[in-house]
């Protein structure tokens, strides 16, 4: 069982892995965990101070020196994404892992009164920016001996639920995108999978469930075995899957 998966200490040694939304929540935990297992992590997020904090924690735990890309995905242009791809290729020569983790929840509201601007923003961050980045990073991913791309979905990403609006629709799009990409990359060096984290103790969860006692849901650290498994060589044959954490 993946929950009991024990990753080797050096599972991700010499791997270069980009994590979006690496400053908080699940993304932060993944960045720290990947670095602990030897990866050079590229921390992408919108709040520089948070990324710097993660950077410092990685240095303090003796991990390989990380890199920081401060970018608000809401404003990410195609050109900017291409620049990020080119920079990674020139600095690292390849990309071995990509964790698409950053997302925005927006407000929960019925479609009747759903805020139009929020809809556009959520689709921009959760769907369009993910496409821009993936496309721009494919050249670097193709230079890896074995690359892993992980998308992040949700319980509302394959079953619609009242009031979850653009977030739910964006997660359906994420799952569709992952399926299309996985099919295209069937015979390549890149494998593509999707994680549904399930209820996890983060700011997003607290916003969606304000009256829930956070202590009743699992921590990001508790779901890291799956994040490690899918990123490392032990899942070399796993491709095109959607896995619940
Ligand atoms: P958090 O809101 O706790 O963290 C999200 C991270 O993404 C933050 O670091 C945030 O930056 C960053 N981010 C958000 N918007 C942008 C943006 N426009 N540009 C750049 N970075 C951005 O969320 P979680 O850790 O809970 O969620 C991680 C993933 O897991 C998401 O895809 C979410 O949909 C999914 N998920 C989470 C569940 C849960 O119970 N927590 C359940 C199901 C799915 P900042 O710190 O600056 O806000």
Short mmCIF file of N, CA and C in Angstrom, two decimals, residues 23-113:
data_model
loop_
_atom_site.label_atom_id
_atom_site.label_comp_id
_atom_site.label_asym_id
_atom_site.label_seq_id
_atom_site.Cartn_x
_atom_site.Cartn_y
_atom_site.Cartn_z
N UNK A 23 5.14 27.69 -1.24
CA UNK A 23 5.35 28.49 -0.03
C UNK A 23 4.48 28.10 1.16
N UNK A 24 3.48 27.28 0.92
CA UNK A 24 2.55 26.98 2.01
C UNK A 24 1.89 25.62 1.76
N UNK A 25 1.22 25.13 2.78
CA UNK A 25 0.36 23.94 2.65
C UNK A 25 1.08 22.72 2.10
N UNK A 26 0.39 22.03 1.20
CA UNK A 26 0.90 20.77 0.66
C UNK A 26 2.17 21.01 -0.17
N UNK A 27 2.20 22.12 -0.91
CA UNK A 27 3.37 22.42 -1.76
C UNK A 27 4.63 22.63 -0.94
N UNK A 28 4.48 23.31 0.18
CA UNK A 28 5.62 23.53 1.08
C UNK A 28 6.13 22.19 1.61
N UNK A 29 5.19 21.38 2.06
CA UNK A 29 5.56 20.08 2.60
C UNK A 29 6.27 19.24 1.54
N UNK A 30 5.76 19.29 0.30
CA UNK A 30 6.38 18.52 -0.78
C UNK A 30 7.79 19.03 -1.06
N UNK A 31 7.96 20.35 -1.06
CA UNK A 31 9.29 20.92 -1.34
C UNK A 31 10.30 20.46 -0.28
N UNK A 32 9.89 20.56 0.99
CA UNK A 32 10.79 20.14 2.08
C UNK A 32 11.10 18.64 1.98
N UNK A 33 10.07 17.87 1.67
CA UNK A 33 10.22 16.41 1.60
C UNK A 33 11.12 16.02 0.43
N UNK A 34 10.88 16.61 -0.73
CA UNK A 34 11.69 16.27 -1.91
C UNK A 34 13.16 16.65 -1.66
N UNK A 35 13.36 17.82 -1.05
CA UNK A 35 14.74 18.25 -0.77
C UNK A 35 15.41 17.29 0.22
N UNK A 36 14.63 16.86 1.20
CA UNK A 36 15.16 15.94 2.21
C UNK A 36 15.62 14.62 1.57
N UNK A 37 14.97 14.27 0.48
CA UNK A 37 15.33 13.04 -0.22
C UNK A 37 16.29 13.31 -1.38
N UNK A 38 16.95 14.47 -1.32
CA UNK A 38 18.07 14.72 -2.23
C UNK A 38 17.83 15.61 -3.42
N UNK A 39 16.57 16.04 -3.62
CA UNK A 39 16.29 16.83 -4.84
C UNK A 39 16.72 18.29 -4.71
N UNK A 40 17.12 18.84 -5.84
CA UNK A 40 17.26 20.29 -5.95
C UNK A 40 15.88 20.80 -6.33
N UNK A 41 15.26 21.57 -5.43
CA UNK A 41 13.89 21.98 -5.71
C UNK A 41 13.83 23.43 -6.18
N UNK A 42 12.94 23.67 -7.13
CA UNK A 42 12.69 25.01 -7.63
C UNK A 42 11.33 25.43 -7.07
N UNK A 43 11.37 26.45 -6.22
CA UNK A 43 10.18 26.85 -5.48
C UNK A 43 9.47 27.97 -6.22
N UNK A 44 8.31 27.68 -6.76
CA UNK A 44 7.54 28.70 -7.48
C UNK A 44 6.32 29.08 -6.65
N UNK A 45 6.09 30.37 -6.49
CA UNK A 45 4.93 30.82 -5.73
C UNK A 45 4.80 32.32 -5.82
N UNK A 46 3.74 32.85 -5.19
CA UNK A 46 3.48 34.28 -5.36
C UNK A 46 3.95 35.12 -4.17
N UNK A 47 4.24 34.50 -3.03
CA UNK A 47 4.65 35.27 -1.85
C UNK A 47 6.12 34.99 -1.55
N UNK A 48 6.97 35.94 -1.93
CA UNK A 48 8.42 35.72 -1.86
C UNK A 48 8.88 35.35 -0.46
N UNK A 49 8.34 36.05 0.57
CA UNK A 49 8.79 35.76 1.94
C UNK A 49 8.56 34.31 2.31
N UNK A 50 7.42 33.77 1.88
CA UNK A 50 7.13 32.36 2.21
C UNK A 50 8.10 31.43 1.50
N UNK A 51 8.43 31.77 0.25
CA UNK A 51 9.37 30.93 -0.51
C UNK A 51 10.74 30.99 0.15
N UNK A 52 11.10 32.20 0.62
CA UNK A 52 12.41 32.36 1.28
C UNK A 52 12.48 31.55 2.57
N UNK A 53 11.34 31.49 3.25
CA UNK A 53 11.28 30.70 4.48
C UNK A 53 11.51 29.21 4.19
N UNK A 54 10.88 28.74 3.12
CA UNK A 54 11.07 27.33 2.73
C UNK A 54 12.53 27.10 2.32
N UNK A 55 13.06 28.06 1.58
CA UNK A 55 14.47 28.01 1.16
C UNK A 55 15.37 27.85 2.38
N UNK A 56 15.13 28.71 3.40
CA UNK A 56 15.95 28.66 4.62
C UNK A 56 15.81 27.32 5.34
N UNK A 57 14.59 26.81 5.38
CA UNK A 57 14.37 25.52 6.07
C UNK A 57 15.13 24.40 5.35
N UNK A 58 15.16 24.46 4.03
CA UNK A 58 15.87 23.42 3.26
C UNK A 58 17.38 23.53 3.52
N UNK A 59 17.87 24.75 3.53
CA UNK A 59 19.30 24.94 3.82
C UNK A 59 19.62 24.44 5.22
N UNK A 60 18.72 24.75 6.18
CA UNK A 60 18.94 24.35 7.57
C UNK A 60 18.93 22.83 7.72
N UNK A 61 18.13 22.15 6.90
CA UNK A 61 18.10 20.68 7.01
C UNK A 61 19.21 20.04 6.17
N UNK A 62 20.05 20.89 5.56
CA UNK A 62 21.23 20.37 4.84
C UNK A 62 20.94 19.89 3.43
N UNK A 63 19.79 20.30 2.87
CA UNK A 63 19.42 19.86 1.52
C UNK A 63 20.17 20.64 0.45
N UNK A 64 20.11 20.17 -0.80
CA UNK A 64 20.76 20.88 -1.91
C UNK A 64 20.17 22.30 -2.04
N UNK A 65 21.00 23.24 -2.47
CA UNK A 65 20.54 24.62 -2.54
C UNK A 65 19.35 24.75 -3.50
N UNK A 66 18.22 25.26 -3.01
CA UNK A 66 17.04 25.39 -3.87
C UNK A 66 17.13 26.65 -4.75
N UNK A 67 16.16 26.80 -5.63
CA UNK A 67 16.01 28.02 -6.42
C UNK A 67 14.60 28.55 -6.17
N UNK A 68 14.45 29.85 -6.34
CA UNK A 68 13.15 30.47 -6.10
C UNK A 68 12.66 31.18 -7.37
N UNK A 69 11.42 30.94 -7.73
CA UNK A 69 10.80 31.70 -8.83
C UNK A 69 9.55 32.38 -8.28
N UNK A 70 9.67 33.67 -7.94
CA UNK A 70 8.49 34.37 -7.43
C UNK A 70 7.61 34.78 -8.60
N UNK A 71 6.43 34.20 -8.67
CA UNK A 71 5.52 34.58 -9.76
C UNK A 71 4.08 34.34 -9.32
N UNK A 72 3.25 35.34 -9.63
CA UNK A 72 1.83 35.18 -9.37
C UNK A 72 1.21 34.57 -10.63
N UNK A 73 0.71 33.35 -10.51
CA UNK A 73 0.20 32.65 -11.69
C UNK A 73 -1.01 33.36 -12.30
N UNK A 74 -1.61 34.23 -11.52
CA UNK A 74 -2.74 35.01 -12.04
C UNK A 74 -2.30 35.90 -13.20
N UNK A 75 -1.05 36.35 -13.13
CA UNK A 75 -0.55 37.25 -14.17
C UNK A 75 0.44 36.58 -15.11
N UNK A 76 0.60 35.28 -14.99
CA UNK A 76 1.62 34.61 -15.81
C UNK A 76 1.25 34.68 -17.29
N UNK A 77 2.14 35.25 -18.08
CA UNK A 77 1.90 35.31 -19.53
C UNK A 77 2.59 34.12 -20.19
N UNK A 78 2.24 33.89 -21.43
CA UNK A 78 2.87 32.81 -22.19
C UNK A 78 4.37 33.09 -22.30
N UNK A 79 4.72 34.36 -22.54
CA UNK A 79 6.14 34.74 -22.69
C UNK A 79 6.90 34.48 -21.40
N UNK A 80 6.29 34.85 -20.27
CA UNK A 80 6.94 34.64 -18.97
C UNK A 80 7.17 33.14 -18.72
N UNK A 81 6.17 32.35 -19.05
CA UNK A 81 6.29 30.90 -18.86
C UNK A 81 7.44 30.38 -19.71
N UNK A 82 7.52 30.87 -20.93
CA UNK A 82 8.61 30.42 -21.83
C UNK A 82 9.97 30.80 -21.26
N UNK A 83 10.04 32.01 -20.68
CA UNK A 83 11.31 32.45 -20.07
C UNK A 83 11.70 31.52 -18.92
N UNK A 84 10.70 31.12 -18.13
CA UNK A 84 10.98 30.21 -17.01
C UNK A 84 11.53 28.89 -17.55
N UNK A 85 10.90 28.38 -18.60
CA UNK A 85 11.35 27.13 -19.21
C UNK A 85 12.78 27.24 -19.72
N UNK A 86 13.07 28.36 -20.39
CA UNK A 86 14.42 28.55 -20.96
C UNK A 86 15.46 28.69 -19.85
N UNK A 87 15.09 29.39 -18.78
CA UNK A 87 16.03 29.62 -17.67
C UNK A 87 16.38 28.27 -17.00
N UNK A 88 15.36 27.45 -16.80
CA UNK A 88 15.60 26.15 -16.15
C UNK A 88 16.50 25.29 -17.04
N UNK A 89 16.22 25.33 -18.32
CA UNK A 89 17.04 24.55 -19.26
C UNK A 89 18.48 25.03 -19.25
N UNK A 90 18.68 26.36 -19.23
CA UNK A 90 20.07 26.84 -19.28
C UNK A 90 20.77 26.66 -17.94
N UNK A 91 20.05 26.78 -16.82
CA UNK A 91 20.71 26.65 -15.51
C UNK A 91 20.89 25.21 -15.05
N UNK A 92 19.91 24.37 -15.35
CA UNK A 92 19.97 22.99 -14.83
C UNK A 92 20.15 21.94 -15.93
N UNK A 93 19.87 22.33 -17.16
CA UNK A 93 20.03 21.40 -18.28
C UNK A 93 18.87 20.44 -18.47
N UNK A 94 17.99 20.39 -17.48
CA UNK A 94 16.85 19.45 -17.57
C UNK A 94 15.89 19.72 -16.41
N UNK A 95 14.73 19.10 -16.47
CA UNK A 95 13.81 19.10 -15.33
C UNK A 95 13.33 17.65 -15.15
N UNK A 96 13.50 17.12 -13.94
CA UNK A 96 13.14 15.71 -13.70
C UNK A 96 11.75 15.56 -13.08
N UNK A 97 11.25 16.64 -12.49
CA UNK A 97 9.95 16.52 -11.84
C UNK A 97 9.21 17.84 -11.85
N UNK A 98 7.90 17.75 -11.98
CA UNK A 98 7.06 18.95 -11.97
C UNK A 98 5.81 18.63 -11.16
N UNK A 99 5.64 19.32 -10.04
CA UNK A 99 4.43 19.15 -9.23
C UNK A 99 3.55 20.38 -9.40
N UNK A 100 2.47 20.21 -10.15
CA UNK A 100 1.48 21.28 -10.30
C UNK A 100 0.59 21.23 -9.06
N UNK A 101 0.84 22.15 -8.15
CA UNK A 101 0.15 22.11 -6.85
C UNK A 101 -0.64 23.38 -6.58
N UNK A 102 -0.13 24.53 -7.02
CA UNK A 102 -0.79 25.81 -6.70
C UNK A 102 -2.21 25.84 -7.27
N UNK A 103 -3.13 26.30 -6.47
CA UNK A 103 -4.52 26.47 -6.93
C UNK A 103 -5.19 27.52 -6.09
N UNK A 104 -6.23 28.08 -6.63
CA UNK A 104 -7.08 28.98 -5.84
C UNK A 104 -8.47 28.40 -5.73
N UNK A 105 -9.04 28.57 -4.56
CA UNK A 105 -10.37 28.03 -4.25
C UNK A 105 -11.48 28.99 -4.67
N UNK A 106 -11.26 30.28 -4.46
CA UNK A 106 -12.32 31.27 -4.70
C UNK A 106 -13.39 31.18 -3.63
N UNK A 107 -14.52 31.81 -3.88
CA UNK A 107 -15.62 31.77 -2.92
C UNK A 107 -16.58 30.65 -3.31
N UNK A 108 -17.10 29.97 -2.31
CA UNK A 108 -18.13 28.98 -2.61
C UNK A 108 -19.44 29.73 -2.78
N UNK A 109 -20.09 29.48 -3.91
CA UNK A 109 -21.31 30.24 -4.20
C UNK A 109 -22.09 29.57 -5.32
N UNK A 110 -23.43 29.73 -5.32
CA UNK A 110 -24.20 29.15 -6.43
C UNK A 110 -23.86 29.83 -7.76
N UNK A 111 -24.06 29.12 -8.83
CA UNK A 111 -23.75 29.66 -10.16
C UNK A 111 -24.53 30.96 -10.43
N UNK A 112 -25.78 31.03 -9.94
CA UNK A 112 -26.61 32.25 -10.13
C UNK A 112 -25.86 33.52 -9.79
N UNK A 113 -25.14 33.44 -8.68
CA UNK A 113 -24.50 34.66 -8.18
C UNK A 113 -22.99 34.56 -8.19
#
